[in-house]
Amino acid sequence: MTEDKLLYTGKAKNVYQAENDDEVLIVYKDQATALNGKKKEHLPGKGTLDCQISALVFDYLIKNGIKTHLVKNISDHEQLVKKTTVFPLEVVLRNITSGSLVRKFQIEEGQHLAEPIIEFYYKSDALDDPFINESQIHALGVADKTELEYIKQMTVKVNDLLVPFFAQSDFDLVDFKLEFGKINNEIILVDEFSPDNCRIWDKTSHHSMDKDVFRKHEADLVETYRQVLQRLTTR
Ligand code: 5GP
C-alpha cells in the first residue's frame, strides 16, 4: 500500500483509499492507546488480533441482519470497507456498571442494570470526546431525530445479538462503543468491534478480558486478546 493513498491515520488504524472510489482499506496497527492517546505503546500482534476479533463479530452481526461497512476481510490485519459519512458520535451501551459511569456517580462496579443505558459522546480528540445529550445532537446538527432513533434501535439490536454471542464463550458483555456512518441515505455500523472498544469479563472470575488490562496494568494485552480470539473461535 503506497503512502500517497493514506487518507487518515488513527490511534489504532490507518485508512487508505481503495481501488474502487467508494471503498477504503483499513489497516490495523500494533498500537495501544489509552487516556485519549496520552498512554501509548507499540504491541506486536495487537493489530491482527483486533482485526480478527472484529471480523468475527461483524460477520456474525451481518448474518443476523445488521448492515455494516464491511465489504471483505482482506487479510488478518486488513479489511475492505464502504466509504461512509461518519456521524461524529460515539454511542456507548452499558449492561453492567463499570468505567466512567462508576467514576461519575460513585456507584458499585459490576451491577447488572435492569435496562441497558445508552449514552452519546461527541467525537473530538481535541475536546476529549465530551458527553452530548439528544437535544444537543439535534440542535448542533450532528444527527436528526429520525437518524438518532434509528441509531438507538440499531445499538439495542447489536446488544441483543452480542450478549448471547459472548455468553457462549463465557463472557459477560459489560459495555461497548459503536460508531455509525451514512451512505446513500442508509445508516450502517462502521468502525470495529474488538476488546479495544468494549468491556468483556470472564463470567466465572469476573476478570477483564479487554483494554482495561492495559489501562489498569492488570495483564498482558496481546496475550489477553489472543485468549479472547481463541475462546470466540473454539466453541
Ligand atoms: P467508559 O465511558 O466507561 O470509559 O467507556 C464505555 C465503553 O465505551 C468501554 O467499553 C470503552 O472501551 C468504550 N469507549 C469509550 N470511549 C471510547 C473511545 O474513545 N475509543 C474506544 N475505542 N472505545 C471507547
PDB file of C-alpha atoms and ligand atoms in Angstrom:
ATOM      1  CA  MET A   1       0.000   0.000   0.000  1.00  0.00           C
ATOM      2  CA  THR A   2       1.570   3.310  -1.029  1.00  0.00           C
ATOM      3  CA  GLU A   3       1.710   6.232   1.400  1.00  0.00           C
ATOM      4  CA  ASP A   4       0.090   8.622  -1.109  1.00  0.00           C
ATOM      5  CA  LYS A   5      -3.147   6.702  -0.752  1.00  0.00           C
ATOM      6  CA  LEU A   6      -3.231   7.225   3.025  1.00  0.00           C
ATOM      7  CA  LEU A   7      -6.470   9.072   3.850  1.00  0.00           C
ATOM      8  CA  TYR A   8      -6.338   9.052   7.623  1.00  0.00           C
ATOM      9  CA  THR A   9      -4.126   7.805  10.405  1.00  0.00           C
ATOM     10  CA  GLY A  10      -5.871   6.995  13.675  1.00  0.00           C
ATOM     11  CA  LYS A  11      -4.732   5.709  17.047  1.00  0.00           C
ATOM     12  CA  ALA A  12      -5.254   2.041  16.169  1.00  0.00           C
ATOM     13  CA  LYS A  13      -5.822   2.041  12.386  1.00  0.00           C
ATOM     14  CA  ASN A  14      -4.673   3.578   9.118  1.00  0.00           C
ATOM     15  CA  VAL A  15      -7.214   4.173   6.369  1.00  0.00           C
ATOM     16  CA  TYR A  16      -6.205   4.059   2.688  1.00  0.00           C
ATOM     17  CA  GLN A  17      -8.132   4.828  -0.476  1.00  0.00           C
ATOM     18  CA  ALA A  18      -9.048   1.539  -2.171  1.00  0.00           C
ATOM     19  CA  GLU A  19      -9.050   0.953  -5.923  1.00  0.00           C
ATOM     20  CA  ASN A  20     -12.810   1.419  -6.005  1.00  0.00           C
ATOM     21  CA  ASP A  21     -13.640   5.094  -5.232  1.00  0.00           C
ATOM     22  CA  ASP A  22     -16.415   4.283  -2.753  1.00  0.00           C
ATOM     23  CA  GLU A  23     -14.343   1.863  -0.677  1.00  0.00           C
ATOM     24  CA  VAL A  24     -11.419   2.248   1.746  1.00  0.00           C
ATOM     25  CA  LEU A  25      -8.882  -0.172   3.173  1.00  0.00           C
ATOM     26  CA  ILE A  26      -8.476  -0.313   6.955  1.00  0.00           C
ATOM     27  CA  VAL A  27      -5.086  -1.492   8.206  1.00  0.00           C
ATOM     28  CA  TYR A  28      -4.975  -2.321  11.918  1.00  0.00           C
ATOM     29  CA  LYS A  29      -1.876  -1.093  13.775  1.00  0.00           C
ATOM     30  CA  ASP A  30       0.136  -2.777  16.507  1.00  0.00           C
ATOM     31  CA  GLN A  31      -0.516   0.124  18.817  1.00  0.00           C
ATOM     32  CA  ALA A  32      -2.472   0.514  22.037  1.00  0.00           C
ATOM     33  CA  THR A  33      -3.518   3.876  23.417  1.00  0.00           C
ATOM     34  CA  ALA A  34      -5.460   4.903  26.494  1.00  0.00           C
ATOM     35  CA  LEU A  35      -6.402   8.158  28.216  1.00  0.00           C
ATOM     36  CA  ASN A  36      -7.231   9.737  24.841  1.00  0.00           C
ATOM     37  CA  GLY A  37      -3.782   8.920  23.437  1.00  0.00           C
ATOM     38  CA  LYS A  38      -1.756  10.065  26.471  1.00  0.00           C
ATOM     39  CA  LYS A  39      -0.670   6.450  27.172  1.00  0.00           C
ATOM     40  CA  LYS A  40       0.688   4.772  24.041  1.00  0.00           C
ATOM     41  CA  GLU A  41       2.584   1.513  23.414  1.00  0.00           C
ATOM     42  CA  HIS A  42       3.748  -0.489  20.410  1.00  0.00           C
ATOM     43  CA  LEU A  43       2.440  -4.043  20.919  1.00  0.00           C
ATOM     44  CA  PRO A  44       3.389  -6.523  18.169  1.00  0.00           C
ATOM     45  CA  GLY A  45       0.447  -8.785  17.270  1.00  0.00           C
ATOM     46  CA  LYS A  46      -2.273  -6.473  18.585  1.00  0.00           C
ATOM     47  CA  GLY A  47      -3.417  -5.271  15.148  1.00  0.00           C
ATOM     48  CA  THR A  48      -4.064  -8.747  13.780  1.00  0.00           C
ATOM     49  CA  LEU A  49      -5.958  -9.753  16.930  1.00  0.00           C
ATOM     50  CA  ASP A  50      -8.201  -6.655  16.827  1.00  0.00           C
ATOM     51  CA  CYS A  51      -8.877  -7.226  13.143  1.00  0.00           C
ATOM     52  CA  GLN A  52      -9.645 -10.932  13.523  1.00  0.00           C
ATOM     53  CA  ILE A  53     -11.935 -10.426  16.541  1.00  0.00           C
ATOM     54  CA  SER A  54     -13.734  -7.550  14.825  1.00  0.00           C
ATOM     55  CA  ALA A  55     -14.128  -9.633  11.645  1.00  0.00           C
ATOM     56  CA  LEU A  56     -15.736 -12.456  13.663  1.00  0.00           C
ATOM     57  CA  VAL A  57     -18.151 -10.076  15.398  1.00  0.00           C
ATOM     58  CA  PHE A  58     -19.062  -8.168  12.222  1.00  0.00           C
ATOM     59  CA  ASP A  59     -19.577 -11.405  10.240  1.00  0.00           C
ATOM     60  CA  TYR A  60     -21.948 -12.603  12.976  1.00  0.00           C
ATOM     61  CA  LEU A  61     -23.844  -9.290  13.036  1.00  0.00           C
ATOM     62  CA  ILE A  62     -24.142  -9.256   9.217  1.00  0.00           C
ATOM     63  CA  LYS A  63     -25.505 -12.845   9.229  1.00  0.00           C
ATOM     64  CA  ASN A  64     -28.104 -11.607  11.687  1.00  0.00           C
ATOM     65  CA  GLY A  65     -29.318  -8.678   9.608  1.00  0.00           C
ATOM     66  CA  ILE A  66     -27.171  -5.765  10.797  1.00  0.00           C
ATOM     67  CA  LYS A  67     -25.968  -3.575   7.929  1.00  0.00           C
ATOM     68  CA  THR A  68     -22.284  -2.704   8.309  1.00  0.00           C
ATOM     69  CA  HIS A  69     -19.498  -1.105   6.280  1.00  0.00           C
ATOM     70  CA  LEU A  70     -17.575  -4.396   5.951  1.00  0.00           C
ATOM     71  CA  VAL A  71     -17.107  -5.480   2.333  1.00  0.00           C
ATOM     72  CA  LYS A  72     -14.419  -8.124   2.738  1.00  0.00           C
ATOM     73  CA  ASN A  73     -11.777  -9.328   5.173  1.00  0.00           C
ATOM     74  CA  ILE A  74      -8.606  -8.990   3.068  1.00  0.00           C
ATOM     75  CA  SER A  75      -6.023 -10.443   5.463  1.00  0.00           C
ATOM     76  CA  ASP A  76      -5.588 -10.995   9.193  1.00  0.00           C
ATOM     77  CA  HIS A  77      -4.964  -7.249   9.657  1.00  0.00           C
ATOM     78  CA  GLU A  78      -6.750  -5.569   6.707  1.00  0.00           C
ATOM     79  CA  GLN A  79     -10.408  -5.020   5.855  1.00  0.00           C
ATOM     80  CA  LEU A  80     -12.040  -3.519   2.789  1.00  0.00           C
ATOM     81  CA  VAL A  81     -14.976  -1.340   3.863  1.00  0.00           C
ATOM     82  CA  LYS A  82     -17.517   1.038   2.315  1.00  0.00           C
ATOM     83  CA  LYS A  83     -16.682   4.732   2.463  1.00  0.00           C
ATOM     84  CA  THR A  84     -19.366   6.498   4.518  1.00  0.00           C
ATOM     85  CA  THR A  85     -20.025   9.885   6.053  1.00  0.00           C
ATOM     86  CA  VAL A  86     -19.366   9.060   9.679  1.00  0.00           C
ATOM     87  CA  PHE A  87     -21.531  10.683  12.391  1.00  0.00           C
ATOM     88  CA  PRO A  88     -19.155  12.398  14.868  1.00  0.00           C
ATOM     89  CA  LEU A  89     -20.763  10.347  17.635  1.00  0.00           C
ATOM     90  CA  GLU A  90     -19.600   7.601  19.971  1.00  0.00           C
ATOM     91  CA  VAL A  91     -22.615   5.560  21.055  1.00  0.00           C
ATOM     92  CA  VAL A  92     -21.997   3.727  24.327  1.00  0.00           C
ATOM     93  CA  LEU A  93     -24.307   0.998  25.623  1.00  0.00           C
ATOM     94  CA  ARG A  94     -23.905  -0.378  29.151  1.00  0.00           C
ATOM     95  CA  ASN A  95     -25.342  -3.628  30.558  1.00  0.00           C
ATOM     96  CA  ILE A  96     -23.252  -3.700  33.739  1.00  0.00           C
ATOM     97  CA  THR A  97     -21.876  -0.770  35.741  1.00  0.00           C
ATOM     98  CA  SER A  98     -18.203  -0.015  35.093  1.00  0.00           C
ATOM     99  CA  GLY A  99     -15.760   2.626  33.866  1.00  0.00           C
ATOM    100  CA  SER A 100     -16.783   6.256  33.639  1.00  0.00           C
ATOM    101  CA  LEU A 101     -20.333   5.535  34.924  1.00  0.00           C
ATOM    102  CA  VAL A 102     -18.900   4.195  38.191  1.00  0.00           C
ATOM    103  CA  ARG A 103     -16.473   7.108  38.490  1.00  0.00           C
ATOM    104  CA  LYS A 104     -19.105   9.729  37.673  1.00  0.00           C
ATOM    105  CA  PHE A 105     -21.823   8.530  40.051  1.00  0.00           C
ATOM    106  CA  GLN A 106     -19.602   6.817  42.650  1.00  0.00           C
ATOM    107  CA  ILE A 107     -21.611   3.607  42.375  1.00  0.00           C
ATOM    108  CA  GLU A 108     -20.576  -0.001  42.830  1.00  0.00           C
ATOM    109  CA  GLU A 109     -18.943  -1.688  39.850  1.00  0.00           C
ATOM    110  CA  GLY A 110     -20.426  -4.908  38.427  1.00  0.00           C
ATOM    111  CA  GLN A 111     -24.134  -4.243  38.962  1.00  0.00           C
ATOM    112  CA  HIS A 112     -26.365  -5.658  36.221  1.00  0.00           C
ATOM    113  CA  LEU A 113     -28.601  -2.829  35.024  1.00  0.00           C
ATOM    114  CA  ALA A 114     -32.356  -3.526  34.752  1.00  0.00           C
ATOM    115  CA  GLU A 115     -32.313  -1.846  31.326  1.00  0.00           C
ATOM    116  CA  PRO A 116     -29.267  -1.041  29.208  1.00  0.00           C
ATOM    117  CA  ILE A 117     -28.087   2.574  29.352  1.00  0.00           C
ATOM    118  CA  ILE A 118     -27.304   4.364  26.081  1.00  0.00           C
ATOM    119  CA  GLU A 119     -25.014   7.412  26.168  1.00  0.00           C
ATOM    120  CA  PHE A 120     -23.657   9.660  23.434  1.00  0.00           C
ATOM    121  CA  TYR A 121     -20.265  11.331  23.209  1.00  0.00           C
ATOM    122  CA  TYR A 122     -19.247  13.935  20.635  1.00  0.00           C
ATOM    123  CA  LYS A 123     -16.240  12.519  18.755  1.00  0.00           C
ATOM    124  CA  SER A 124     -13.427  15.030  19.123  1.00  0.00           C
ATOM    125  CA  ASP A 125      -9.898  14.267  20.321  1.00  0.00           C
ATOM    126  CA  ALA A 126      -9.285  17.985  20.859  1.00  0.00           C
ATOM    127  CA  LEU A 127     -12.290  18.207  23.215  1.00  0.00           C
ATOM    128  CA  ASP A 128     -11.708  14.764  24.823  1.00  0.00           C
ATOM    129  CA  ASP A 129     -14.964  13.291  23.407  1.00  0.00           C
ATOM    130  CA  PRO A 130     -17.419  15.280  25.597  1.00  0.00           C
ATOM    131  CA  PHE A 131     -20.788  13.852  26.682  1.00  0.00           C
ATOM    132  CA  ILE A 132     -23.603  15.140  24.454  1.00  0.00           C
ATOM    133  CA  ASN A 133     -27.344  14.744  25.004  1.00  0.00           C
ATOM    134  CA  GLU A 134     -30.077  14.112  22.439  1.00  0.00           C
ATOM    135  CA  SER A 135     -31.298  17.701  22.154  1.00  0.00           C
ATOM    136  CA  GLN A 136     -27.718  18.921  21.724  1.00  0.00           C
ATOM    137  CA  ILE A 137     -27.222  16.301  18.982  1.00  0.00           C
ATOM    138  CA  HIS A 138     -30.305  17.608  17.140  1.00  0.00           C
ATOM    139  CA  ALA A 139     -29.637  21.324  17.737  1.00  0.00           C
ATOM    140  CA  LEU A 140     -25.987  21.128  16.665  1.00  0.00           C
ATOM    141  CA  GLY A 141     -26.898  19.170  13.531  1.00  0.00           C
ATOM    142  CA  VAL A 142     -24.902  16.063  14.474  1.00  0.00           C
ATOM    143  CA  ALA A 143     -27.887  13.829  13.624  1.00  0.00           C
ATOM    144  CA  ASP A 144     -31.602  14.493  13.174  1.00  0.00           C
ATOM    145  CA  LYS A 145     -34.365  12.867  15.243  1.00  0.00           C
ATOM    146  CA  THR A 146     -35.089  10.073  12.756  1.00  0.00           C
ATOM    147  CA  GLU A 147     -31.390   9.279  12.360  1.00  0.00           C
ATOM    148  CA  LEU A 148     -30.818   9.192  16.112  1.00  0.00           C
ATOM    149  CA  GLU A 149     -33.848   6.964  16.733  1.00  0.00           C
ATOM    150  CA  TYR A 150     -32.534   4.537  14.112  1.00  0.00           C
ATOM    151  CA  ILE A 151     -29.026   4.622  15.639  1.00  0.00           C
ATOM    152  CA  LYS A 152     -30.506   3.829  19.088  1.00  0.00           C
ATOM    153  CA  GLN A 153     -32.604   0.960  17.679  1.00  0.00           C
ATOM    154  CA  MET A 154     -29.556  -0.492  15.905  1.00  0.00           C
ATOM    155  CA  THR A 155     -27.460  -0.204  19.070  1.00  0.00           C
ATOM    156  CA  VAL A 156     -30.059  -2.150  21.075  1.00  0.00           C
ATOM    157  CA  LYS A 157     -30.272  -4.782  18.311  1.00  0.00           C
ATOM    158  CA  VAL A 158     -26.469  -5.169  18.297  1.00  0.00           C
ATOM    159  CA  ASN A 159     -26.576  -5.621  22.072  1.00  0.00           C
ATOM    160  CA  ASP A 160     -29.387  -8.214  21.861  1.00  0.00           C
ATOM    161  CA  LEU A 161     -27.242 -10.198  19.410  1.00  0.00           C
ATOM    162  CA  LEU A 162     -23.889  -9.796  21.146  1.00  0.00           C
ATOM    163  CA  VAL A 163     -24.874 -10.580  24.756  1.00  0.00           C
ATOM    164  CA  PRO A 164     -25.631 -14.246  23.846  1.00  0.00           C
ATOM    165  CA  PHE A 165     -22.742 -14.317  21.336  1.00  0.00           C
ATOM    166  CA  PHE A 166     -20.206 -13.503  24.080  1.00  0.00           C
ATOM    167  CA  ALA A 167     -22.078 -15.584  26.696  1.00  0.00           C
ATOM    168  CA  GLN A 168     -21.473 -18.670  24.537  1.00  0.00           C
ATOM    169  CA  SER A 169     -17.751 -18.141  25.187  1.00  0.00           C
ATOM    170  CA  ASP A 170     -18.358 -17.480  28.897  1.00  0.00           C
ATOM    171  CA  PHE A 171     -18.003 -13.709  28.709  1.00  0.00           C
ATOM    172  CA  ASP A 172     -20.284 -11.036  30.163  1.00  0.00           C
ATOM    173  CA  LEU A 173     -20.648  -8.140  27.725  1.00  0.00           C
ATOM    174  CA  VAL A 174     -20.356  -5.227  30.160  1.00  0.00           C
ATOM    175  CA  ASP A 175     -20.419  -2.266  27.755  1.00  0.00           C
ATOM    176  CA  PHE A 176     -19.285  -1.169  24.310  1.00  0.00           C
ATOM    177  CA  LYS A 177     -18.896   1.796  21.980  1.00  0.00           C
ATOM    178  CA  LEU A 178     -20.300   1.876  18.436  1.00  0.00           C
ATOM    179  CA  GLU A 179     -19.975   4.307  15.543  1.00  0.00           C
ATOM    180  CA  PHE A 180     -22.316   4.806  12.594  1.00  0.00           C
ATOM    181  CA  GLY A 181     -21.988   6.185   9.089  1.00  0.00           C
ATOM    182  CA  LYS A 182     -24.341   7.140   6.275  1.00  0.00           C
ATOM    183  CA  ILE A 183     -24.171   6.022   2.679  1.00  0.00           C
ATOM    184  CA  ASN A 184     -26.873   6.501   0.013  1.00  0.00           C
ATOM    185  CA  ASN A 185     -29.315   7.622   2.717  1.00  0.00           C
ATOM    186  CA  GLU A 186     -28.788   4.446   4.725  1.00  0.00           C
ATOM    187  CA  ILE A 187     -27.281   4.315   8.223  1.00  0.00           C
ATOM    188  CA  ILE A 188     -24.828   1.469   8.777  1.00  0.00           C
ATOM    189  CA  LEU A 189     -22.481   0.273  11.512  1.00  0.00           C
ATOM    190  CA  VAL A 190     -18.851   1.335  10.966  1.00  0.00           C
ATOM    191  CA  ASP A 191     -15.528   1.188  12.845  1.00  0.00           C
ATOM    192  CA  GLU A 192     -14.714  -2.070  14.665  1.00  0.00           C
ATOM    193  CA  PHE A 193     -15.876  -4.303  17.499  1.00  0.00           C
ATOM    194  CA  SER A 194     -12.915  -5.587  19.484  1.00  0.00           C
ATOM    195  CA  PRO A 195     -11.743  -5.604  23.116  1.00  0.00           C
ATOM    196  CA  ASP A 196     -10.469  -2.077  22.348  1.00  0.00           C
ATOM    197  CA  ASN A 197     -13.986  -0.682  22.326  1.00  0.00           C
ATOM    198  CA  CYS A 198     -15.903  -2.993  24.647  1.00  0.00           C
ATOM    199  CA  ARG A 199     -15.622  -4.453  28.121  1.00  0.00           C
ATOM    200  CA  ILE A 200     -15.917  -8.209  28.413  1.00  0.00           C
ATOM    201  CA  TRP A 201     -15.473 -10.058  31.710  1.00  0.00           C
ATOM    202  CA  ASP A 202     -14.898 -13.738  32.269  1.00  0.00           C
ATOM    203  CA  LYS A 203     -18.256 -14.999  33.610  1.00  0.00           C
ATOM    204  CA  THR A 204     -16.666 -17.001  36.436  1.00  0.00           C
ATOM    205  CA  SER A 205     -13.648 -14.987  37.583  1.00  0.00           C
ATOM    206  CA  HIS A 206     -15.087 -11.572  36.502  1.00  0.00           C
ATOM    207  CA  HIS A 207     -11.586 -10.714  35.251  1.00  0.00           C
ATOM    208  CA  SER A 208     -11.397  -8.107  32.477  1.00  0.00           C
ATOM    209  CA  MET A 209     -10.553  -9.532  29.049  1.00  0.00           C
ATOM    210  CA  ASP A 210     -10.377  -6.186  27.234  1.00  0.00           C
ATOM    211  CA  LYS A 211      -8.378  -2.947  27.045  1.00  0.00           C
ATOM    212  CA  ASP A 212      -8.881  -2.359  30.776  1.00  0.00           C
ATOM    213  CA  VAL A 213      -5.966  -4.795  31.320  1.00  0.00           C
ATOM    214  CA  PHE A 214      -3.792  -2.195  29.532  1.00  0.00           C
ATOM    215  CA  ARG A 215      -5.466   0.860  31.084  1.00  0.00           C
ATOM    216  CA  LYS A 216      -5.043  -0.596  34.598  1.00  0.00           C
ATOM    217  CA  HIS A 217      -1.755  -2.539  34.015  1.00  0.00           C
ATOM    218  CA  GLU A 218      -3.571  -5.758  35.038  1.00  0.00           C
ATOM    219  CA  ALA A 219      -2.308  -8.226  32.439  1.00  0.00           C
ATOM    220  CA  ASP A 220      -0.572  -8.544  29.079  1.00  0.00           C
ATOM    221  CA  LEU A 221      -2.894  -7.051  26.446  1.00  0.00           C
ATOM    222  CA  VAL A 222      -1.773  -9.175  23.474  1.00  0.00           C
ATOM    223  CA  GLU A 223      -1.997 -12.424  25.471  1.00  0.00           C
ATOM    224  CA  THR A 224      -5.453 -11.424  26.767  1.00  0.00           C
ATOM    225  CA  TYR A 225      -6.748 -10.625  23.251  1.00  0.00           C
ATOM    226  CA  ARG A 226      -5.255 -13.933  21.998  1.00  0.00           C
ATOM    227  CA  GLN A 227      -7.302 -15.777  24.625  1.00  0.00           C
ATOM    228  CA  VAL A 228     -10.442 -13.844  23.614  1.00  0.00           C
ATOM    229  CA  LEU A 229      -9.966 -14.828  19.949  1.00  0.00           C
ATOM    230  CA  GLN A 230      -9.360 -18.446  20.907  1.00  0.00           C
ATOM    231  CA  ARG A 231     -12.466 -18.592  23.102  1.00  0.00           C
ATOM    232  CA  LEU A 232     -14.625 -16.999  20.367  1.00  0.00           C
ATOM    233  CA  THR A 233     -13.387 -19.421  17.702  1.00  0.00           C
ATOM    234  CA  THR A 234     -13.335 -22.689  19.667  1.00  0.00           C
ATOM    235  CA  ARG A 235     -16.845 -23.297  20.966  1.00  0.00           C
TER     236      ARG A 235
HETATM  237  P1  5GP B   1     -16.349   4.458  29.589  1.00  0.00           P
HETATM  238  O1  5GP B   1     -17.278   5.600  29.321  1.00  0.00           O
HETATM  239  O2  5GP B   1     -16.799   3.631  30.752  1.00  0.00           O
HETATM  240  O3  5GP B   1     -14.915   4.877  29.675  1.00  0.00           O
HETATM  241  O4  5GP B   1     -16.399   3.515  28.279  1.00  0.00           O
HETATM  242  C1  5GP B   1     -17.572   2.776  27.961  1.00  0.00           C
HETATM  243  C2  5GP B   1     -17.243   1.805  26.833  1.00  0.00           C
HETATM  244  O5  5GP B   1     -17.009   2.516  25.619  1.00  0.00           O
HETATM  245  C3  5GP B   1     -15.988   0.964  27.076  1.00  0.00           C
HETATM  246  O6  5GP B   1     -16.216  -0.328  26.555  1.00  0.00           O
HETATM  247  C4  5GP B   1     -14.898   1.682  26.291  1.00  0.00           C
HETATM  248  O7  5GP B   1     -13.924   0.775  25.811  1.00  0.00           O
HETATM  249  C5  5GP B   1     -15.695   2.288  25.122  1.00  0.00           C
HETATM  250  N1  5GP B   1     -15.154   3.599  24.740  1.00  0.00           N
HETATM  251  C6  5GP B   1     -15.464   4.802  25.263  1.00  0.00           C
HETATM  252  N2  5GP B   1     -14.772   5.787  24.654  1.00  0.00           N
HETATM  253  C7  5GP B   1     -14.001   5.202  23.732  1.00  0.00           C
HETATM  254  C8  5GP B   1     -13.058   5.698  22.759  1.00  0.00           C
HETATM  255  O8  5GP B   1     -12.797   6.898  22.632  1.00  0.00           O
HETATM  256  N3  5GP B   1     -12.433   4.767  21.988  1.00  0.00           N
HETATM  257  C9  5GP B   1     -12.695   3.425  22.103  1.00  0.00           C
HETATM  258  N4  5GP B   1     -12.025   2.564  21.313  1.00  0.00           N
HETATM  259  N5  5GP B   1     -13.601   2.928  22.971  1.00  0.00           N
HETATM  260  C10 5GP B   1     -14.241   3.804  23.789  1.00  0.00           C
END
